[in-house]
Coordinates of C-alpha atoms in Angstrom, one line a residue:
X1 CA 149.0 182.5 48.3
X2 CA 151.3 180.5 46.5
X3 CA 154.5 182.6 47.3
X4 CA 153.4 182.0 50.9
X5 CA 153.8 178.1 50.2
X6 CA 156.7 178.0 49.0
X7 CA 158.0 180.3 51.7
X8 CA 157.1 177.5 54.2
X9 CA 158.0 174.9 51.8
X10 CA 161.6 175.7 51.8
X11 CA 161.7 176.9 55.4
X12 CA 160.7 173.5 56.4
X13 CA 163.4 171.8 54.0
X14 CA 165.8 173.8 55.7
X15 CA 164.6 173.3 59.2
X16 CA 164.7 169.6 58.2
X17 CA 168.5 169.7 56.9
X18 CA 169.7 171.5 59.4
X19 CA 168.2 169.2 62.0
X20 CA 169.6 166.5 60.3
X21 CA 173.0 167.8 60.3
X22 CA 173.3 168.4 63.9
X23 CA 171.6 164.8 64.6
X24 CA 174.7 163.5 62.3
X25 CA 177.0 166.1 63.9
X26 CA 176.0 165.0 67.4
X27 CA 176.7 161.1 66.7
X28 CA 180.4 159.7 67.7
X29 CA 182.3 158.6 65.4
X30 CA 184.0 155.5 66.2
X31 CA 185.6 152.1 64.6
X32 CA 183.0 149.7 65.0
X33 CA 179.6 148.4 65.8
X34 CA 179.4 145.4 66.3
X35 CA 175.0 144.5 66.7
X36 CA 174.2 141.1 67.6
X37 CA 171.0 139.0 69.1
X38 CA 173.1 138.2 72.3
X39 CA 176.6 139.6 74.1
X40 CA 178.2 137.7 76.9
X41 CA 180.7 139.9 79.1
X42 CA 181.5 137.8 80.8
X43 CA 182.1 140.0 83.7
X44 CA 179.7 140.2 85.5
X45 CA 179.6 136.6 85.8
X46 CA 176.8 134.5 84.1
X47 CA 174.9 137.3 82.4
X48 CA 174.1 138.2 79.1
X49 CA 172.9 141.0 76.8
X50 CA 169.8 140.5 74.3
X51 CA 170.0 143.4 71.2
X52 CA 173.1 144.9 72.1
X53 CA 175.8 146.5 70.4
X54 CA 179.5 146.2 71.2
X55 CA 180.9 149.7 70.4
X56 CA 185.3 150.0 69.6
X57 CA 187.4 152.8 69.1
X58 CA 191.6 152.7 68.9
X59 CA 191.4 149.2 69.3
X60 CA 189.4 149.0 72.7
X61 CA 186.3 148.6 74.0
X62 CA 184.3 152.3 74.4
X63 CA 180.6 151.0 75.4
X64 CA 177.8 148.4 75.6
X65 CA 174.5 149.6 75.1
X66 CA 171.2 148.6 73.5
X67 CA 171.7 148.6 69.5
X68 CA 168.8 151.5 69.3
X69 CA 171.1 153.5 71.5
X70 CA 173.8 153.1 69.6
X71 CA 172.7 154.3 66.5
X72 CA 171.2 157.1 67.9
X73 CA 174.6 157.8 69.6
X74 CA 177.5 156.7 67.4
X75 CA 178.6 156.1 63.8
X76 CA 180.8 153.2 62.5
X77 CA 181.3 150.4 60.6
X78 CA 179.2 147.7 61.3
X79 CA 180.3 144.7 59.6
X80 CA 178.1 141.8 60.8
X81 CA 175.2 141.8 58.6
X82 CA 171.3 142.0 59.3
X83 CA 171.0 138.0 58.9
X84 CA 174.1 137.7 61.4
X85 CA 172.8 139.5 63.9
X86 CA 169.8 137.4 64.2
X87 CA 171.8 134.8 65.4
X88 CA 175.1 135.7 66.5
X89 CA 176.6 135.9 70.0
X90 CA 179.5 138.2 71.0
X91 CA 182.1 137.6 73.5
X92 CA 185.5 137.9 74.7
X93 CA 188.3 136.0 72.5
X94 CA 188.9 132.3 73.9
X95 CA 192.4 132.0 75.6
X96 CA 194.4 128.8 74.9
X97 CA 196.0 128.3 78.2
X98 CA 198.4 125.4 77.0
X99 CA 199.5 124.6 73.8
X100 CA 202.4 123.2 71.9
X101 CA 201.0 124.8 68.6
X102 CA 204.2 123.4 66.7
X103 CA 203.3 119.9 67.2
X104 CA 200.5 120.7 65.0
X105 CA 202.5 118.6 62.2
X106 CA 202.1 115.7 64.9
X107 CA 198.7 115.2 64.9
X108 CA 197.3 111.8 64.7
X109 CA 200.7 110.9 64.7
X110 CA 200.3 107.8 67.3
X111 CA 197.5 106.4 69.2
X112 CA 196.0 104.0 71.5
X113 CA 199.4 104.4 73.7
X114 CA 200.1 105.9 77.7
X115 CA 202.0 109.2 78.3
X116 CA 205.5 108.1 78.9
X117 CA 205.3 105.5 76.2
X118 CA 204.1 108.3 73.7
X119 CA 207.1 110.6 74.9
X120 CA 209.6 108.1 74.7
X121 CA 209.1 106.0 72.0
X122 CA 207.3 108.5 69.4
X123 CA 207.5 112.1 70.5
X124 CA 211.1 112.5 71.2
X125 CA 212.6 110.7 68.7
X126 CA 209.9 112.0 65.7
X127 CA 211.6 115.3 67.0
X128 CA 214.7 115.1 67.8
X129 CA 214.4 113.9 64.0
X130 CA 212.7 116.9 62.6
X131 CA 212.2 119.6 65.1
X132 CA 214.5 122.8 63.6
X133 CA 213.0 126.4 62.6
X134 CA 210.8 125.8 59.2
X135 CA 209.5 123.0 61.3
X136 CA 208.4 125.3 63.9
X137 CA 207.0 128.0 61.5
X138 CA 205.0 125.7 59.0
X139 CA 203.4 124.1 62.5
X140 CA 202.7 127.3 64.3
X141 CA 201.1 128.6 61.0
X142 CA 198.7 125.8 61.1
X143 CA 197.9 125.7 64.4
X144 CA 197.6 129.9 64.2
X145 CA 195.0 129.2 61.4
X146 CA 193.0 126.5 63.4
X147 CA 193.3 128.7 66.9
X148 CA 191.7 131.3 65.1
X149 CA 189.0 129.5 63.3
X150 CA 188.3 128.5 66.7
X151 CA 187.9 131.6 68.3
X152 CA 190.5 131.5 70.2
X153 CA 192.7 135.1 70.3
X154 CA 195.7 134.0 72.6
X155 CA 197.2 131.1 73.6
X156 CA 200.2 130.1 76.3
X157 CA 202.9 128.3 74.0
X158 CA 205.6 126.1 75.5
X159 CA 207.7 124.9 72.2
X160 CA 211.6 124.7 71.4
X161 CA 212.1 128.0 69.2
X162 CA 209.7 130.4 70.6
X163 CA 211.5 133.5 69.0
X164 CA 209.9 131.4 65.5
X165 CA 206.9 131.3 66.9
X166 CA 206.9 135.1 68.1
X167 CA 207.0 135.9 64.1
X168 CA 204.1 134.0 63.1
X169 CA 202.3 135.4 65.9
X170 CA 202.6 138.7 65.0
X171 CA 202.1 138.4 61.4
X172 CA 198.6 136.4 62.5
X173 CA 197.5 139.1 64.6
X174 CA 197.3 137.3 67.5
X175 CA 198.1 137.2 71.2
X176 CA 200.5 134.6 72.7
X177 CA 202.4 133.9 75.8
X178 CA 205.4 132.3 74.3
X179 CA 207.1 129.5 77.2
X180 CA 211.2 129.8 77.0
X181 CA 211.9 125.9 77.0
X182 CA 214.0 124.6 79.8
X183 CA 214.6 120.7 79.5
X184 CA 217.3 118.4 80.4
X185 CA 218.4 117.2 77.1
X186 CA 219.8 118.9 74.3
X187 CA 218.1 120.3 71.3
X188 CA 218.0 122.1 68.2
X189 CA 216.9 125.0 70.0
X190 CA 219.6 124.7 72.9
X191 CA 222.6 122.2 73.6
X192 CA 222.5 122.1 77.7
X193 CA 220.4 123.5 80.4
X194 CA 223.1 127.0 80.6
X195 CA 222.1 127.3 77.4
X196 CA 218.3 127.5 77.8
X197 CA 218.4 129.5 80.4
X198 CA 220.5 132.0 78.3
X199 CA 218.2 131.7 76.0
X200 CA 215.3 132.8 78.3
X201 CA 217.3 135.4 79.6
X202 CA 217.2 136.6 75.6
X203 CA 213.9 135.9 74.8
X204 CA 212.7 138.0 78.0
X205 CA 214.7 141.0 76.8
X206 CA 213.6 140.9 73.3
X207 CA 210.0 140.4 74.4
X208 CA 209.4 143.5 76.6
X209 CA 206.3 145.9 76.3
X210 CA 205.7 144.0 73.1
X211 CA 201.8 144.8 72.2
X212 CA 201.3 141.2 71.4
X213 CA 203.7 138.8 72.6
X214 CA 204.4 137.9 76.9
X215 CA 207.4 135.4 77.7
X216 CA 207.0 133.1 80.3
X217 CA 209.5 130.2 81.7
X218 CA 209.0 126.9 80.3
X219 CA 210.8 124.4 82.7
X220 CA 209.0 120.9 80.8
X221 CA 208.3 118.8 84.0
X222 CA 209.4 118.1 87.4
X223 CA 210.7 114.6 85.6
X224 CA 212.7 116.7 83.0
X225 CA 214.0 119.8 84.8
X226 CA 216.4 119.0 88.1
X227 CA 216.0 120.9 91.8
X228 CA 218.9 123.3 90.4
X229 CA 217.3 124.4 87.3
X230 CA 214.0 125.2 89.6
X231 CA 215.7 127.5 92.1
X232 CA 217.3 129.5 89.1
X233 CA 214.1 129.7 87.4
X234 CA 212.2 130.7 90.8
X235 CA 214.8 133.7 90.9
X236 CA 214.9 134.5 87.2
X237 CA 210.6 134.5 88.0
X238 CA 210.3 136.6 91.0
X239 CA 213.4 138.8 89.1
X240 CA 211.1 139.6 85.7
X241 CA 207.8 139.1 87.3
X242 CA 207.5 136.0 85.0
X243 CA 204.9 132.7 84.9
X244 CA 206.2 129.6 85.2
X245 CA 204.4 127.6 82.6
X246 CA 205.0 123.7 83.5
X247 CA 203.3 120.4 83.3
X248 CA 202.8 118.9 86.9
X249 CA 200.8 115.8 87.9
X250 CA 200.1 115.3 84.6
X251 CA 199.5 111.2 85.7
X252 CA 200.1 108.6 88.6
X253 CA 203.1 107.7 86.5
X254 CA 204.9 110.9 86.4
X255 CA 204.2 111.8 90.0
X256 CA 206.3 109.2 90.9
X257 CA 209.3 109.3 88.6
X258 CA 213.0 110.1 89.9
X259 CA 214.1 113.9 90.1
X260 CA 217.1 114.4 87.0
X261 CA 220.2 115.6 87.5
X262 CA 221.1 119.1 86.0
X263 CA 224.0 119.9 84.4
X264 CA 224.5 123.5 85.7
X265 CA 227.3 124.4 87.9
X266 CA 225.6 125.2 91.9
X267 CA 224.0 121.1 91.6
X268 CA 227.2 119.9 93.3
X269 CA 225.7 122.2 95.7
X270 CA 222.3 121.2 96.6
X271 CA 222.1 118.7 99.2
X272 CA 220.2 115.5 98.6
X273 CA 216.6 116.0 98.5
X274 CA 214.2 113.4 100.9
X275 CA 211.9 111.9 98.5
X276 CA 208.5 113.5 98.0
X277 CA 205.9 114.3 94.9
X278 CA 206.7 117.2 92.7
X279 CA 204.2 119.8 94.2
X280 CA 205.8 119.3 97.6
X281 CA 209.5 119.5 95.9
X282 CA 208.4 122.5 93.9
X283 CA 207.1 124.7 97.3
X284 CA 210.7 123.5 98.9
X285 CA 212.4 125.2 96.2
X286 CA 209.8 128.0 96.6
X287 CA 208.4 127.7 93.3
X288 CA 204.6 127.1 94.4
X289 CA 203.1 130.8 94.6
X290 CA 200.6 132.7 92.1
X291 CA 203.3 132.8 89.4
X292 CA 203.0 129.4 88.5
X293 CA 200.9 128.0 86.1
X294 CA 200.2 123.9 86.4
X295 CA 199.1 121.9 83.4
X296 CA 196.9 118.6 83.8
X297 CA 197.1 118.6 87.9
X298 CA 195.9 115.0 87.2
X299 CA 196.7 113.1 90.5
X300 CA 196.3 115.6 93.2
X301 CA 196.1 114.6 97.2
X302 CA 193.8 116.7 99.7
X303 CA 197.0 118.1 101.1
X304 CA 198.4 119.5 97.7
X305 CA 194.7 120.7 96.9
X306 CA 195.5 122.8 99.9
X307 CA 199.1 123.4 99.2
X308 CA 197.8 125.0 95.5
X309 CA 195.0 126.9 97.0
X310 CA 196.6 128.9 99.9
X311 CA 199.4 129.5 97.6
X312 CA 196.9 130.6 94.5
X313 CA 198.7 128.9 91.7
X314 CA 196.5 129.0 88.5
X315 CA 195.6 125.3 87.2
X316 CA 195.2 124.6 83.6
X317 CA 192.9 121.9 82.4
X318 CA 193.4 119.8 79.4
X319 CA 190.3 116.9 79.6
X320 CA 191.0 115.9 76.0
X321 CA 195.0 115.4 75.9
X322 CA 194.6 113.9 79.2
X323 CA 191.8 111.3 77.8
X324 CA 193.7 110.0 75.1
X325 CA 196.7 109.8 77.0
X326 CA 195.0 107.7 80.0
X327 CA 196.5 110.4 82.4
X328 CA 194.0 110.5 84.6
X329 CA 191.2 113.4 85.9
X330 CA 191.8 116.5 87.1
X331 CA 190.0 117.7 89.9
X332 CA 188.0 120.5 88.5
X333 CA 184.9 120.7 90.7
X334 CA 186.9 120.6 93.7
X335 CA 189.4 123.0 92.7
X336 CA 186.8 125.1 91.6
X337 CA 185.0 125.1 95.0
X338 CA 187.9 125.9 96.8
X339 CA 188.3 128.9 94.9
X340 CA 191.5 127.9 92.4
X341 CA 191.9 129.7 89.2
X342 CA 191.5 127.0 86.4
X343 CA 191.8 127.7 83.2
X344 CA 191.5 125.6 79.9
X345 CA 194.0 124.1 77.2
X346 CA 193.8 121.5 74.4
X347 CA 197.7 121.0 75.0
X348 CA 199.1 119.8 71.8
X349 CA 197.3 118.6 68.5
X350 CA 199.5 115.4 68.9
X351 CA 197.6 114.6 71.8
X352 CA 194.0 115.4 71.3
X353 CA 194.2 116.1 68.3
X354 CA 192.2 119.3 67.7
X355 CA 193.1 123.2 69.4
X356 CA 189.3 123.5 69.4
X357 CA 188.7 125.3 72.7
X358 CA 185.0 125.2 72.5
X359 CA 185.2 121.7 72.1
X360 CA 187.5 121.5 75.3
X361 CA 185.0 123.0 77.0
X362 CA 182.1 120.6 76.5
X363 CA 184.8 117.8 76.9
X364 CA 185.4 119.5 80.1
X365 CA 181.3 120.0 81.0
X366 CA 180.5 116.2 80.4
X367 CA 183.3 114.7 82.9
X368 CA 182.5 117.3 85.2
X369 CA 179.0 116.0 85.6
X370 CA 180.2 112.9 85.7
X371 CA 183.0 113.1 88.2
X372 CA 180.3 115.3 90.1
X373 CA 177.6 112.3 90.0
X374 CA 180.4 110.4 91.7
X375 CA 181.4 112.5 94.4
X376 CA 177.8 113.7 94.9
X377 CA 178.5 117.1 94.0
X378 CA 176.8 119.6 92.4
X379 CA 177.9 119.3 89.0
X380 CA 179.5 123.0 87.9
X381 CA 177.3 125.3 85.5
X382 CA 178.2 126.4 81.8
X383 CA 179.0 130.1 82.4
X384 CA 182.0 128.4 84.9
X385 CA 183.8 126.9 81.9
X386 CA 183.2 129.7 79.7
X387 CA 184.9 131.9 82.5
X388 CA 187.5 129.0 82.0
X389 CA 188.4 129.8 78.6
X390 CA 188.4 133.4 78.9
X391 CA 188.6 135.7 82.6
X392 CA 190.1 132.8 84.4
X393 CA 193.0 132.4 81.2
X394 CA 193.6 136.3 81.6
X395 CA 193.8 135.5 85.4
X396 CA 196.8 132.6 84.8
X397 CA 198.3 134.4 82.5
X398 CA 198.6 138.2 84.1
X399 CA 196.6 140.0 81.6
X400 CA 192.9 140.2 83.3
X401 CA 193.6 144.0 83.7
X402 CA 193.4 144.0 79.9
X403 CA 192.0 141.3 78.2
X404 CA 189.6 138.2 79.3
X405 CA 186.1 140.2 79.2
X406 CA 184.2 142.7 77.4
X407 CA 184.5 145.8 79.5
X408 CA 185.1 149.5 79.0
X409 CA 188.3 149.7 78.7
X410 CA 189.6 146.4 77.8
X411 CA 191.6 145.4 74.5
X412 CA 189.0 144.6 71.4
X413 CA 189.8 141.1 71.4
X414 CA 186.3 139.7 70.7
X415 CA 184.3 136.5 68.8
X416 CA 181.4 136.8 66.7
X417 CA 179.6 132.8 67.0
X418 CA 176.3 131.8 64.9
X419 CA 174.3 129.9 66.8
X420 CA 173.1 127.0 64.1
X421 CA 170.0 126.1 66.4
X422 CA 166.6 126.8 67.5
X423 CA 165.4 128.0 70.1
X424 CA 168.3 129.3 72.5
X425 CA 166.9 129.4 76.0
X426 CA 170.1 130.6 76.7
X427 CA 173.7 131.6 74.8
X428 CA 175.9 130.5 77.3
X429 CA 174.2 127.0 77.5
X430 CA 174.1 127.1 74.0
X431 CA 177.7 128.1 73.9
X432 CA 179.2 125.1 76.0
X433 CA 177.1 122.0 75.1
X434 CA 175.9 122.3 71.3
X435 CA 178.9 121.7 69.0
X436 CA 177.6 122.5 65.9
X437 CA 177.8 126.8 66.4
X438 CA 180.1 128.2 63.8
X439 CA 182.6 130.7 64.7
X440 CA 182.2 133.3 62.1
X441 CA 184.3 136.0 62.8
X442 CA 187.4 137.5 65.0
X443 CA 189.1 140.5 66.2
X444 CA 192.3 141.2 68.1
X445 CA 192.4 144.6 69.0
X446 CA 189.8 146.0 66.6
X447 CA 191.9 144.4 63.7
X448 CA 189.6 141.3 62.0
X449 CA 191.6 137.7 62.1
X450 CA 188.9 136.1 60.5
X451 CA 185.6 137.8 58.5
X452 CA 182.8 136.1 57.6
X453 CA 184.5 132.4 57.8
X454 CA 187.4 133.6 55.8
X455 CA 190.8 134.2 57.2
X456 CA 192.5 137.9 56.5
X457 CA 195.8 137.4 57.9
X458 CA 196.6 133.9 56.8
X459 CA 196.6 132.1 53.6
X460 CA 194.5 129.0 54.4
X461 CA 195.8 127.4 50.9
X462 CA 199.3 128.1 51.5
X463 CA 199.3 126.7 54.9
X464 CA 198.0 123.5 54.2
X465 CA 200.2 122.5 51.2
X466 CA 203.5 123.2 53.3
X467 CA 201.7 121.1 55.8
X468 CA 201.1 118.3 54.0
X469 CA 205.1 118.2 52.1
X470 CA 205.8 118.1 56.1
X471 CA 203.6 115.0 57.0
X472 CA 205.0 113.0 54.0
X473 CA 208.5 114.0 54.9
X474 CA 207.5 112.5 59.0
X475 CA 205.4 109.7 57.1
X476 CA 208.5 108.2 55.3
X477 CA 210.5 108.5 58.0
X478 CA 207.9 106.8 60.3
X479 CA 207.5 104.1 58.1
X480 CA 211.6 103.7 58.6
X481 CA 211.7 103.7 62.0
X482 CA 208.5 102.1 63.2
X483 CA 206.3 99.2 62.3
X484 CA 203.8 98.8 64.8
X485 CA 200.0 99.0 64.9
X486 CA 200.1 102.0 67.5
X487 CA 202.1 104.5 64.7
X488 CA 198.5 106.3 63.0
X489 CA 201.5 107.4 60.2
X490 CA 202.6 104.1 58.9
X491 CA 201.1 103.4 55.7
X492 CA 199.6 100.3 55.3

């Protein structure tokens, strides 16, 4: 009959809703989705995920599961589109282990000139000239804005003024591990070496159980900080549990330049030191353990391989900076088959001149199967320099409980790149050696840094219009001060 129809008609309507509504009852809800083609952990090494989606709640990391899983099993925003996903690849933010983002308003400042010479007669004076707080904002800010661009979520600072940088960190979004200077010369930032340390001593207070910002020391260079300043920063660091963030062996040259006198009160004190290269002076003064963090480790002995190993200091590469600069080569394959944590850093846009990590890292592949062709190695694989710029910066740094990965339970700091070629036989190939992929989108802690190509937390027009009434004001003063073929800033 037709009363019996639509008896069962509406029955099944009902069965239907009410299925429905428990199937939308029963899925989680959560933050975001992220769906994408491939997802690289990271951890475990050398591995990645096809169809996945990266699930975040409160700013972490709750799962990783096949993307018809997780629809079946949460509900969330998912802001990468359909097209995106066919080509996007998700992993961990990139971690700048050595930057002087400031010194963003350097760059292309001088070329075609050795270390020293660049310090000396360019870098030093060209700040000692300009360096003061709106100098260190405006140069952060830029630097902030490339960093992210670049996929890159944190980044180890050592700069005059990190208490500047600490505000545009925070208002970026980002992660940083801001260096408290210590140098033996005065500044704008500090008038003599008490005073730095003072400064630290603030900065660390300031700093604590801040969800964004770490402090580590900043001593410049064996060449620029004396025996006394080391054995008060190798207490202050075993005291607070700090890094110590310094060049060392960044060239031949450096490694054999005289140890300064401080001006702090115990260096009547110290008795004469027997000559010997900085990594041997540094474990004297017991500052060689896994606290410290070395930059460039350029020109490097078989004996102070061993001396870094057994005492597992973190190394930080910089291939580019150290190219332009003639520096030298650091060491990578055989650090990393003795098992040394090495990191990567572009060091300062001054001296490379981009804070492109990505770019770093093929930089880094290339010489590394060169230098290996040399040596007859075997030359390293690409998931070993993405581990660079990610786990083994976490490592150097102290966060690797939190960050460095994508695992259940780490921060949300994570990269969204579109892969701009066909076929991929494999992401993290693709990731390290084809520089045309596009970083399309970032997130610290669930928060997006950058959507879609666009920056949320910076304005990109801003930015570059204080940067360029900066260069003019450097350009006219170059043009003052210098006259010679190696100043990229002296107008023709």
């Amino acid at each position: 009959s037709s009363f019996s129809s639509f008896f069962f008609f509406f029955l099944f309507l009902d069965s239907w809703y009410i299925f429905m509504m428990s199937t939308e009852t029963a899925r989680q809800k959560v933050d975001l989705l992220l769906q994408a083609r491939w997802i690289i952990p990271i951890v475990p090494a050398n591995v990645f995920y096809e169809n996945h989606t990266l699930v975040i709640h409160d700013g972490k990391i709750l799962n990783i599961l096949p993307s018809a899983d997780a629809k079946a099993k949460y509900d969330g925003e998912e802001p990468l589109s359909a097209d995106a996903q066919n080509d996007t690849v998700l992993l961990p933010g990139l971690i700048n282990a050595h930057t002087h983002a400031a010194m963003s308003l350097f760059r292309s400042y001088v070329d075609a000139v050795p270390l020293m010479e660049w310090l000396q007669e360019y870098i030093w004076p060209a700040e000692a000239k300009f360096v003061g707080e709106d100098f260190v904002r405006t140069g952060t800010r830029l630097a902030a804005a490339e960093m992210i661009r670049c996929g890159v979520t944190m980044f180890s600072d050592m700069y005059f003024f990190p208490d500047v940088s600490a505000g545009v960190v925070e208002a970026a979004g980002m992660r940083a591990t801001l260096g408290a200077p210590i140098i033996n010369m005065p500044s704008a930032w500090a008038s003599d070496t008490a005073a730095y340390f003072q400064r630290a001593v603030d900065l660390v207070k300031e700093y604590q159980s801040h969800p964004l910002i770490d402090i580590t020391l900043a001593p410049h260079a064996p060449y620029t900080v004396g025996c006394t300043g080391f054995k008060r920063l190798c207490a202050l660091s075993k005291e607070h549990n700090m890094r110590i963030h310094t060049h060392l062996h960044e060239s031949a040259a450096t490694v054999g330049m005289p140890i300064p006198k401080d001006d702090l009160a115990e260096e009547k004190d110290l008795p004469a030191e027997d000559p010997c290269r900085p990594l041997e002076r540094l474990r004297r003064l017991g500052v060689l353990n896994d606290r410290l963090i070395a930059v460039h480790m350029t020109d490097v002995t078989d004996e102070e391989h061993l001396l870094v190993k057994e005492a597992k200091v973190s190394v930080v590469h910089c291939p580019e900076s150290n190219l332009k600069l003639g520096s030298g080569i650091c060491p990578l394959n055989k650090f990393i088959r003795e098992g040394v944590n090495v990191a990567i850093g572009t060091d300062g846009a001054a001296s490379n001149d981009d804070l492109d990590v990505f770019g770093e890292l093929r930089t880094a592949s290339l010489l590394d199967k060169m230098e290996s062709a040399k040596a007859q190695v075997p030359a390293l694989h690409a998931h070993v320099f993405l581990e660079m710029a990610t786990i083994n910066g976490a490592r150097a740094l102290g966060v690797e409980n939190r960050l460095g990965s994508l695992e259940i339970g780490k921060q949300a700091d994570v990269v969204a790149v579109k892969m701009r070629t066909e076929p991929v036989y494999n992401p993290i190939t693709n990731l390290v050696h084809v520089g045309t992929n596009s970083v399309t989108d970032v997130w610290v802690q669930g928060k997006c840094l950058l959507k879609a190509g666009e920056l949320q937390t910076l304005d990109e027009k801003q930015l570059q219009s204080e940067g360029r009434a900066f260069g003019q004001k450097i350009l006219e003063w170059a043009a003052r001060e210098h006259s010679d073929s190696n100043l990229s800033a002296t107008p023709a």
